[in-house]
PDB file of C-alpha atoms in Angstrom:
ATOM      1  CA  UNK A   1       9.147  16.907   7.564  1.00  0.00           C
ATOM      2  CA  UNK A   2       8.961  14.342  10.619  1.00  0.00           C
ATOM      3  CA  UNK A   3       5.423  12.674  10.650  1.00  0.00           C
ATOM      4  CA  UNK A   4       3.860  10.948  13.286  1.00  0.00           C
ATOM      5  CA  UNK A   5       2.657   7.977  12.250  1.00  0.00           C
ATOM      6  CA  UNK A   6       0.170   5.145  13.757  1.00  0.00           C
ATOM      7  CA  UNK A   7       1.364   2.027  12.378  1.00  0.00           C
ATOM      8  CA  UNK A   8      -0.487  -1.415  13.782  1.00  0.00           C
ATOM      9  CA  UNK A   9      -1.875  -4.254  12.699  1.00  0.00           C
ATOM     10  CA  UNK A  10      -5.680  -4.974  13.245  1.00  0.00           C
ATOM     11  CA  UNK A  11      -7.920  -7.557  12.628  1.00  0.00           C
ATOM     12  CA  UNK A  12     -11.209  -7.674  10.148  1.00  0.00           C
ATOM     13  CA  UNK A  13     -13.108  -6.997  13.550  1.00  0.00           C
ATOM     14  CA  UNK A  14     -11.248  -4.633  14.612  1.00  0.00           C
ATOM     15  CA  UNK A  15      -9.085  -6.137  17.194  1.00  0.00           C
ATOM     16  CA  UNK A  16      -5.360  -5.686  17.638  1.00  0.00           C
ATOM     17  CA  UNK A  17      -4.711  -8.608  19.779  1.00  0.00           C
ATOM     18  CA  UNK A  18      -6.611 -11.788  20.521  1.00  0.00           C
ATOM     19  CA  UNK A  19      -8.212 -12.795  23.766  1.00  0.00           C
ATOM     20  CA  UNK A  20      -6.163 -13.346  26.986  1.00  0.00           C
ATOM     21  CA  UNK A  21      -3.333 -11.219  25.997  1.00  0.00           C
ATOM     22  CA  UNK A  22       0.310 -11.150  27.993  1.00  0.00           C
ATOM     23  CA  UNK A  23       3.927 -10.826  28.401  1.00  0.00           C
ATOM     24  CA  UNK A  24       4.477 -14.692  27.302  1.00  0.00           C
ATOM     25  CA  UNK A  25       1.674 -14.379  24.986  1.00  0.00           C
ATOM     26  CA  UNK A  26       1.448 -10.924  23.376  1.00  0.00           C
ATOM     27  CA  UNK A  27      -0.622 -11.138  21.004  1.00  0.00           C
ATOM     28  CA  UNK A  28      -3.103 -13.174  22.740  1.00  0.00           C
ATOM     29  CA  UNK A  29      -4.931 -16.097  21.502  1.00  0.00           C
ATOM     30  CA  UNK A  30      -5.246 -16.952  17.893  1.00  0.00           C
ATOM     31  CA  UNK A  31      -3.495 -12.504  17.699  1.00  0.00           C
ATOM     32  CA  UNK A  32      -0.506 -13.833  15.713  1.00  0.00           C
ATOM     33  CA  UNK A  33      -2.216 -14.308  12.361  1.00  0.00           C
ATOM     34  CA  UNK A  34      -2.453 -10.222  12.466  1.00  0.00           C
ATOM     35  CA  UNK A  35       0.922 -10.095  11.708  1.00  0.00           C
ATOM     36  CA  UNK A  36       1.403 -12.785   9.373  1.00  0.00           C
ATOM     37  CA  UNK A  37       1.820 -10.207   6.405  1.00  0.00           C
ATOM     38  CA  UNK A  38       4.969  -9.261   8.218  1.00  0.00           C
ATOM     39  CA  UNK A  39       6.878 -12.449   7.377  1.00  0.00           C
ATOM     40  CA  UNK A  40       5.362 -13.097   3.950  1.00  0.00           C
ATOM     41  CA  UNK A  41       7.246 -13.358   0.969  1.00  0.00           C
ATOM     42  CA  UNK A  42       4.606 -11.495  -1.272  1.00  0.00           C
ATOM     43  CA  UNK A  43       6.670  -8.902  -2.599  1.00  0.00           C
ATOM     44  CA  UNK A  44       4.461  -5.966  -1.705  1.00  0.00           C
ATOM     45  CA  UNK A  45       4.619  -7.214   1.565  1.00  0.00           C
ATOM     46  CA  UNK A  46       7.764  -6.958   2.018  1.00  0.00           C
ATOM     47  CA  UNK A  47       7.791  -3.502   0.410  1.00  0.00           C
ATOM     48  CA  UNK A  48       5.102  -2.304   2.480  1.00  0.00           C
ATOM     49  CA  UNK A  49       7.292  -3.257   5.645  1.00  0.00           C
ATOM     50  CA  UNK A  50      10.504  -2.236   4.466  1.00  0.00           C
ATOM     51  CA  UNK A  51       9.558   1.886   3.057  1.00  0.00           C
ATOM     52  CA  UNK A  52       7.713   1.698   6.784  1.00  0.00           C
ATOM     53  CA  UNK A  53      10.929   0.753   8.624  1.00  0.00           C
ATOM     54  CA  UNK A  54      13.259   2.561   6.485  1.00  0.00           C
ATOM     55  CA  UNK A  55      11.131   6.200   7.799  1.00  0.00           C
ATOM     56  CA  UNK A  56      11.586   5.015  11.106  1.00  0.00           C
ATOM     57  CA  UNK A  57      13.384   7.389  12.858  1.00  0.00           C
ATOM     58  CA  UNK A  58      12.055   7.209  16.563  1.00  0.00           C
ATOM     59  CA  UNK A  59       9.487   4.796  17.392  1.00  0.00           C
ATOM     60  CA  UNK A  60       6.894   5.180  20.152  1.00  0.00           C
ATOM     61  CA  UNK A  61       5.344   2.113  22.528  1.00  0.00           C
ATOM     62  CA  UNK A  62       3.443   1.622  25.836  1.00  0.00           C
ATOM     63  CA  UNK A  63       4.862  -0.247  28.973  1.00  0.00           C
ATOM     64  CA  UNK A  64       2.668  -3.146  28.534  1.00  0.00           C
ATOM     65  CA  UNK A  65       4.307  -3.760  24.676  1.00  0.00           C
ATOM     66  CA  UNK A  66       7.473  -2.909  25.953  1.00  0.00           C
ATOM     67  CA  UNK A  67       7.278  -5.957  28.719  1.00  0.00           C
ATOM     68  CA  UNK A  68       6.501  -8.269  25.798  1.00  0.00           C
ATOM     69  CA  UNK A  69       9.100  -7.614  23.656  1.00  0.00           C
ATOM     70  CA  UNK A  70      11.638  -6.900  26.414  1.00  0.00           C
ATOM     71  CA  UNK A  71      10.799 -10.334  27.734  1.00  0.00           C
ATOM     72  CA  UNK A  72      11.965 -13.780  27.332  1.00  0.00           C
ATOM     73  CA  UNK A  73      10.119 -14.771  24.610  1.00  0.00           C
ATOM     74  CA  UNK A  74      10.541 -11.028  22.790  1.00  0.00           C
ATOM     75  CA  UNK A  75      12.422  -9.595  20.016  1.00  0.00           C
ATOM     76  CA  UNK A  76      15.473 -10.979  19.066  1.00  0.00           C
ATOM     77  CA  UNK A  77      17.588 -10.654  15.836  1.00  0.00           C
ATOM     78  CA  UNK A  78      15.119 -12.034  13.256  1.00  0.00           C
ATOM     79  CA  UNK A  79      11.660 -10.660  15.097  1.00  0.00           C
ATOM     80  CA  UNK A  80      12.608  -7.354  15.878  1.00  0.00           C
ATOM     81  CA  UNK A  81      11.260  -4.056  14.951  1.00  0.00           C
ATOM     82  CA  UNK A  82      11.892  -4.097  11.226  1.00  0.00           C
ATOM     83  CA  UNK A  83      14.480  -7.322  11.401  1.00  0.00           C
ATOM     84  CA  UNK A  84      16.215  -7.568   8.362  1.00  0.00           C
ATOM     85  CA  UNK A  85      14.978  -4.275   6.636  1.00  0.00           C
ATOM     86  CA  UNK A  86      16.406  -1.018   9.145  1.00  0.00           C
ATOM     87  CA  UNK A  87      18.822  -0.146  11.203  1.00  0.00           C
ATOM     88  CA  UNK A  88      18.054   0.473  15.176  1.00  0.00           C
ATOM     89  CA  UNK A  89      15.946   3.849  15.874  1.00  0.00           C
ATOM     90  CA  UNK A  90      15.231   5.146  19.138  1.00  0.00           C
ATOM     91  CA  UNK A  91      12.375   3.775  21.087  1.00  0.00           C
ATOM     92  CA  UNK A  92      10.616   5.820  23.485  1.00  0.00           C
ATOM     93  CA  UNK A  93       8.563   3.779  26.401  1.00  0.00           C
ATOM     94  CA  UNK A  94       5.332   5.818  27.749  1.00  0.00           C
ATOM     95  CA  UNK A  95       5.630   4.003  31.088  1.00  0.00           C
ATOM     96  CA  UNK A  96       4.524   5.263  34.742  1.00  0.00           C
ATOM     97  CA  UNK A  97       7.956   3.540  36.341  1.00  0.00           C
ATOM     98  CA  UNK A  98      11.203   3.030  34.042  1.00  0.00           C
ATOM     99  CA  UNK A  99      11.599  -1.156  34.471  1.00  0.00           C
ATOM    100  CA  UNK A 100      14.523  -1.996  36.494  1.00  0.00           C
ATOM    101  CA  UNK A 101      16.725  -3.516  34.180  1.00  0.00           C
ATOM    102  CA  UNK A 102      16.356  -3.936  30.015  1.00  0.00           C
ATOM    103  CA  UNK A 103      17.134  -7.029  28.029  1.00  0.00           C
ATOM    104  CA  UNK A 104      17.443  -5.849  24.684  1.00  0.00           C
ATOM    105  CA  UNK A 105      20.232  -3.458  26.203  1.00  0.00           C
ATOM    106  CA  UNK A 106      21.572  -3.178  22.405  1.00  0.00           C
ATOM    107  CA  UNK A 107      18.557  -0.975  21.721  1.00  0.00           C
ATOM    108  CA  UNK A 108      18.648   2.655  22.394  1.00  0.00           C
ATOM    109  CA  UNK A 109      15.924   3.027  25.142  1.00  0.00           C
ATOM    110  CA  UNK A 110      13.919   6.019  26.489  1.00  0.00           C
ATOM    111  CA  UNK A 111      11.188   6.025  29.161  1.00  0.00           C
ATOM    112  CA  UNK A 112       9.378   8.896  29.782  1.00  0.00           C
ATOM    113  CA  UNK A 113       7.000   8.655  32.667  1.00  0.00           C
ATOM    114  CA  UNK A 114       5.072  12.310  32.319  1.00  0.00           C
ATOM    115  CA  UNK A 115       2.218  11.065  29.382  1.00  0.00           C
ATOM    116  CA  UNK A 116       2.150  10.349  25.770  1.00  0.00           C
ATOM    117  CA  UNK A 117       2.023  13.526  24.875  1.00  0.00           C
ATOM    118  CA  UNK A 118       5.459  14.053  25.867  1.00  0.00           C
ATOM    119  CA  UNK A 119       6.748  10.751  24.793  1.00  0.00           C
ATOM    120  CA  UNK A 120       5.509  11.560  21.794  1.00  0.00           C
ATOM    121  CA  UNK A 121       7.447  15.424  21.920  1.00  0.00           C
ATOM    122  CA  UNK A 122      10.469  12.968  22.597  1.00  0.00           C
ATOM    123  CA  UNK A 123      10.255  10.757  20.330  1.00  0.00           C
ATOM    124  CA  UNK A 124      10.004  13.977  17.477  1.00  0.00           C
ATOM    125  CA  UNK A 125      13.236  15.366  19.123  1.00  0.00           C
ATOM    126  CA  UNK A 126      14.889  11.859  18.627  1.00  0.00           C
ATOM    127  CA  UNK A 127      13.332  11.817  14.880  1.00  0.00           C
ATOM    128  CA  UNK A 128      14.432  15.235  13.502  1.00  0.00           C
ATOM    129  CA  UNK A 129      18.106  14.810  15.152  1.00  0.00           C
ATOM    130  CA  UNK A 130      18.453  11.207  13.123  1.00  0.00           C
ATOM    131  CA  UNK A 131      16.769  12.898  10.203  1.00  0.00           C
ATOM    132  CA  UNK A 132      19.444  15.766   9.838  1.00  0.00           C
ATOM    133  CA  UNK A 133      21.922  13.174  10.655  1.00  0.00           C
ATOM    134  CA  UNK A 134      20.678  11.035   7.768  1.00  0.00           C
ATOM    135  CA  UNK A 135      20.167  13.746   5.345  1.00  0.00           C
ATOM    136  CA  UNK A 136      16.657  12.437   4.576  1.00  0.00           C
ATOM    137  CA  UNK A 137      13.295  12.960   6.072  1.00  0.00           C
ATOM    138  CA  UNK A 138      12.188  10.403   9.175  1.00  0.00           C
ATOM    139  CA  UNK A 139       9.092   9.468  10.956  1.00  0.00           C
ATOM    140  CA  UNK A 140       8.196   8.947  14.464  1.00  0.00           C
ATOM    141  CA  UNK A 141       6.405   5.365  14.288  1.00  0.00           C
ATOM    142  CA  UNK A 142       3.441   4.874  16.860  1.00  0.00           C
ATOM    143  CA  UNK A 143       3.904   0.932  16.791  1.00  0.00           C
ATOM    144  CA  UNK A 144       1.483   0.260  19.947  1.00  0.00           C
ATOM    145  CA  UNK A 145       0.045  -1.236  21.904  1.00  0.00           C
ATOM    146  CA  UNK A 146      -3.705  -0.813  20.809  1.00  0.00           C
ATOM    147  CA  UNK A 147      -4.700   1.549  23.681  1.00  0.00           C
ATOM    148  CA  UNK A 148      -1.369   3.626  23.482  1.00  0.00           C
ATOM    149  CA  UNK A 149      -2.288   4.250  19.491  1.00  0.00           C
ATOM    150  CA  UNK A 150      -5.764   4.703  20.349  1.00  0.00           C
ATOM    151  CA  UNK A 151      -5.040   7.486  23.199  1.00  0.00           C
ATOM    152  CA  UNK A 152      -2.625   8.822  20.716  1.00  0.00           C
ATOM    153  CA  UNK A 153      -5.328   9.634  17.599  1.00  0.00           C
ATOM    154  CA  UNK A 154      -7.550  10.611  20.743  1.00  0.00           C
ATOM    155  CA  UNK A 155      -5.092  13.363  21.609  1.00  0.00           C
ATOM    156  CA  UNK A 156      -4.787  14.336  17.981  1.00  0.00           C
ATOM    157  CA  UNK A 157      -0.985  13.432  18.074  1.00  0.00           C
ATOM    158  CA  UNK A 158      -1.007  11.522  15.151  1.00  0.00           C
ATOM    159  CA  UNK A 159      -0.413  12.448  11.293  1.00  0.00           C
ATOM    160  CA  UNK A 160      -1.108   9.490   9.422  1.00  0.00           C
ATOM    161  CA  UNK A 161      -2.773   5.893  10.363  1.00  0.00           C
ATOM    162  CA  UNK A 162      -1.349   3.204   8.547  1.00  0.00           C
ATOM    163  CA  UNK A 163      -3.553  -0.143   9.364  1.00  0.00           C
ATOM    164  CA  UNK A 164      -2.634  -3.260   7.999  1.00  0.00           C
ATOM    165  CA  UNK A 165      -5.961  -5.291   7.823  1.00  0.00           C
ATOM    166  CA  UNK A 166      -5.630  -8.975   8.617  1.00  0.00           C
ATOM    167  CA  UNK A 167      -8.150 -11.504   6.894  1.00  0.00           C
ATOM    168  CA  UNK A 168      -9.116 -13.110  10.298  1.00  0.00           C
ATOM    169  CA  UNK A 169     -12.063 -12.660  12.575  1.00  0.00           C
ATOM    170  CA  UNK A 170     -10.550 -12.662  16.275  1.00  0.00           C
ATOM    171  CA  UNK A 171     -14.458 -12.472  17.899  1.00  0.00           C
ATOM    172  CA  UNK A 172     -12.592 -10.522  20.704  1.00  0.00           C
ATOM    173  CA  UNK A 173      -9.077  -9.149  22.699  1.00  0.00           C
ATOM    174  CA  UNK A 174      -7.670  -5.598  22.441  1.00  0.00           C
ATOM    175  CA  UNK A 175     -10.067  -3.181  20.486  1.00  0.00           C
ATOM    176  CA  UNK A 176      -8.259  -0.518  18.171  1.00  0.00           C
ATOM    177  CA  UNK A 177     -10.844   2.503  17.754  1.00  0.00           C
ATOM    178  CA  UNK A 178     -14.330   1.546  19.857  1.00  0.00           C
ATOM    179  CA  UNK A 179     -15.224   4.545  21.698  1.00  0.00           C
ATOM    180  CA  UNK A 180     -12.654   6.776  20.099  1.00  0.00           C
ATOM    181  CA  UNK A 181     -12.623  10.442  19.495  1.00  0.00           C
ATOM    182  CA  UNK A 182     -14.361  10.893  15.935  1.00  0.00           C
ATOM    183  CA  UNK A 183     -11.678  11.858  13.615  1.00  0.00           C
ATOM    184  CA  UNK A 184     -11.844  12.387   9.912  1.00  0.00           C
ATOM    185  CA  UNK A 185      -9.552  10.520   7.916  1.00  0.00           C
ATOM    186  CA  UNK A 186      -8.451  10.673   4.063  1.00  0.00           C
ATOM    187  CA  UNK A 187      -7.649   7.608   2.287  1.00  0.00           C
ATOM    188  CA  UNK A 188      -4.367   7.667   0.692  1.00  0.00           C
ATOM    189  CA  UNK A 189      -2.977   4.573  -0.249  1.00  0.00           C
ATOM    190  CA  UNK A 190      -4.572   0.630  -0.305  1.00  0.00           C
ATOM    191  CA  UNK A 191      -2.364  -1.917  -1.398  1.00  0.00           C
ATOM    192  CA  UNK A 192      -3.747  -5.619  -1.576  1.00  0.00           C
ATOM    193  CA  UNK A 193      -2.119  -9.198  -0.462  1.00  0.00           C
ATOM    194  CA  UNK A 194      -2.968 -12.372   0.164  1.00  0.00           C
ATOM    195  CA  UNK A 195      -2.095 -11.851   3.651  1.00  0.00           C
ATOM    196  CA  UNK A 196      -3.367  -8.140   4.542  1.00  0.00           C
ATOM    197  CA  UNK A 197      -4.155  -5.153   3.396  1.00  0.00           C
ATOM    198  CA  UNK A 198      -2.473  -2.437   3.346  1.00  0.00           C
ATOM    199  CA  UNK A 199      -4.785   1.182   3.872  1.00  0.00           C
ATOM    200  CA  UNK A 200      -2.653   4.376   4.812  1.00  0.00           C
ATOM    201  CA  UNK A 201      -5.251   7.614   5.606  1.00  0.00           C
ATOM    202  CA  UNK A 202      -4.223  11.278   6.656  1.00  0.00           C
ATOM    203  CA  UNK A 203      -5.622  12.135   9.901  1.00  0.00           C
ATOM    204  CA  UNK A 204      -7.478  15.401  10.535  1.00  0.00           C
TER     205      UNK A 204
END
């Protein structure tokens, strides 16, 4: 069964990017310690990223994440999504205006421009058609930013939160979940690094 899974890093405050974020500084000031679990060599680390990427079979992002990692200082082949662990899923882009032209052209883009809710529909279609493909059941992967995961448990779109807490205090940038919908959530896994960890709950 195709899941629809939040997936973001966040920091001990509760921030998902540092202060003054932008496309030639995504993650905002001091923000790049959130993800420093993602290029450790702790073996659950890397285990916790790889079964992630490997259920990947669409993945979901706003316009402002796609203009970072679309840009010139973006993904390339060792900072992609999943680099080194998966293959290439779809990506769906929630955007108001499809950009102009895409650098990553490799990729296998989709931009819907009529809400989340139907990116999200997308993104599902995209999932269950690499799913049967694959013989094996894939996830649609709701990899941010912070507001487009937020507006996404808001909506009750989402299945399963999987936050990977960083051990750093940020003091401010993007919140994750102030002012939220209240949601009840059921703790499923927590797996422990020295560089995050790892807390997977079932949304409700």
């Amino acid at each position: 069964m195709t899941r629809i899974v939040a997936d973001i890093s966040v920091s001990l405050d509760g921030y998902v990017t540092g202060p003054d974020p932008g496309p030639d500084n995504g993650l905002g000031t001091g923000g790049e310690a959130l993800h420093t679990w993602a290029f450790s060599d702790d073996p659950d680390d890397r285990r916790v990223l790889r079964e992630a990427t490997a259920r990947s079979g669409a993945v979901v992002l706003g316009r402002r994440l796609f203009d970072v990692v679309d840009g010139p200082h973006g993904w390339d082949d060792t900072t992609g999504y999943g680099a080194g662990e998966v293959g290439k899923p779809a990506f769906v882009v929630v955007t108001s205006s499809p950009p102009e032209s895409v650098r990553l052209g490799d990729l296998d883009w989709t931009f819907v421009t009529t809400g989340l809710a139907d990116a999200v529909a997308a993104a599902r279609e995209r999932a269950e058609a690499a799913s049967s493909d694959s013989g094996r059941d894939l996830d649609v992967v709701l990899m941010g930013g912070g507001a487009t995961v937020g507006s996404a448990l808001d909506a009750g779109l989402v299945d399963t939160l999987s936050l990977h807490l960083a051990p750093v205090v940020l003091g401010t940038g993007t919140p994750l979940l102030t002012g939220r919908t209240p949601r009840a959530l059921v703790q499923r896994t927590v797996i422990a690094t020295t560089t995050a960890t790892h807390l997977t709950y079932d949304v409700h």
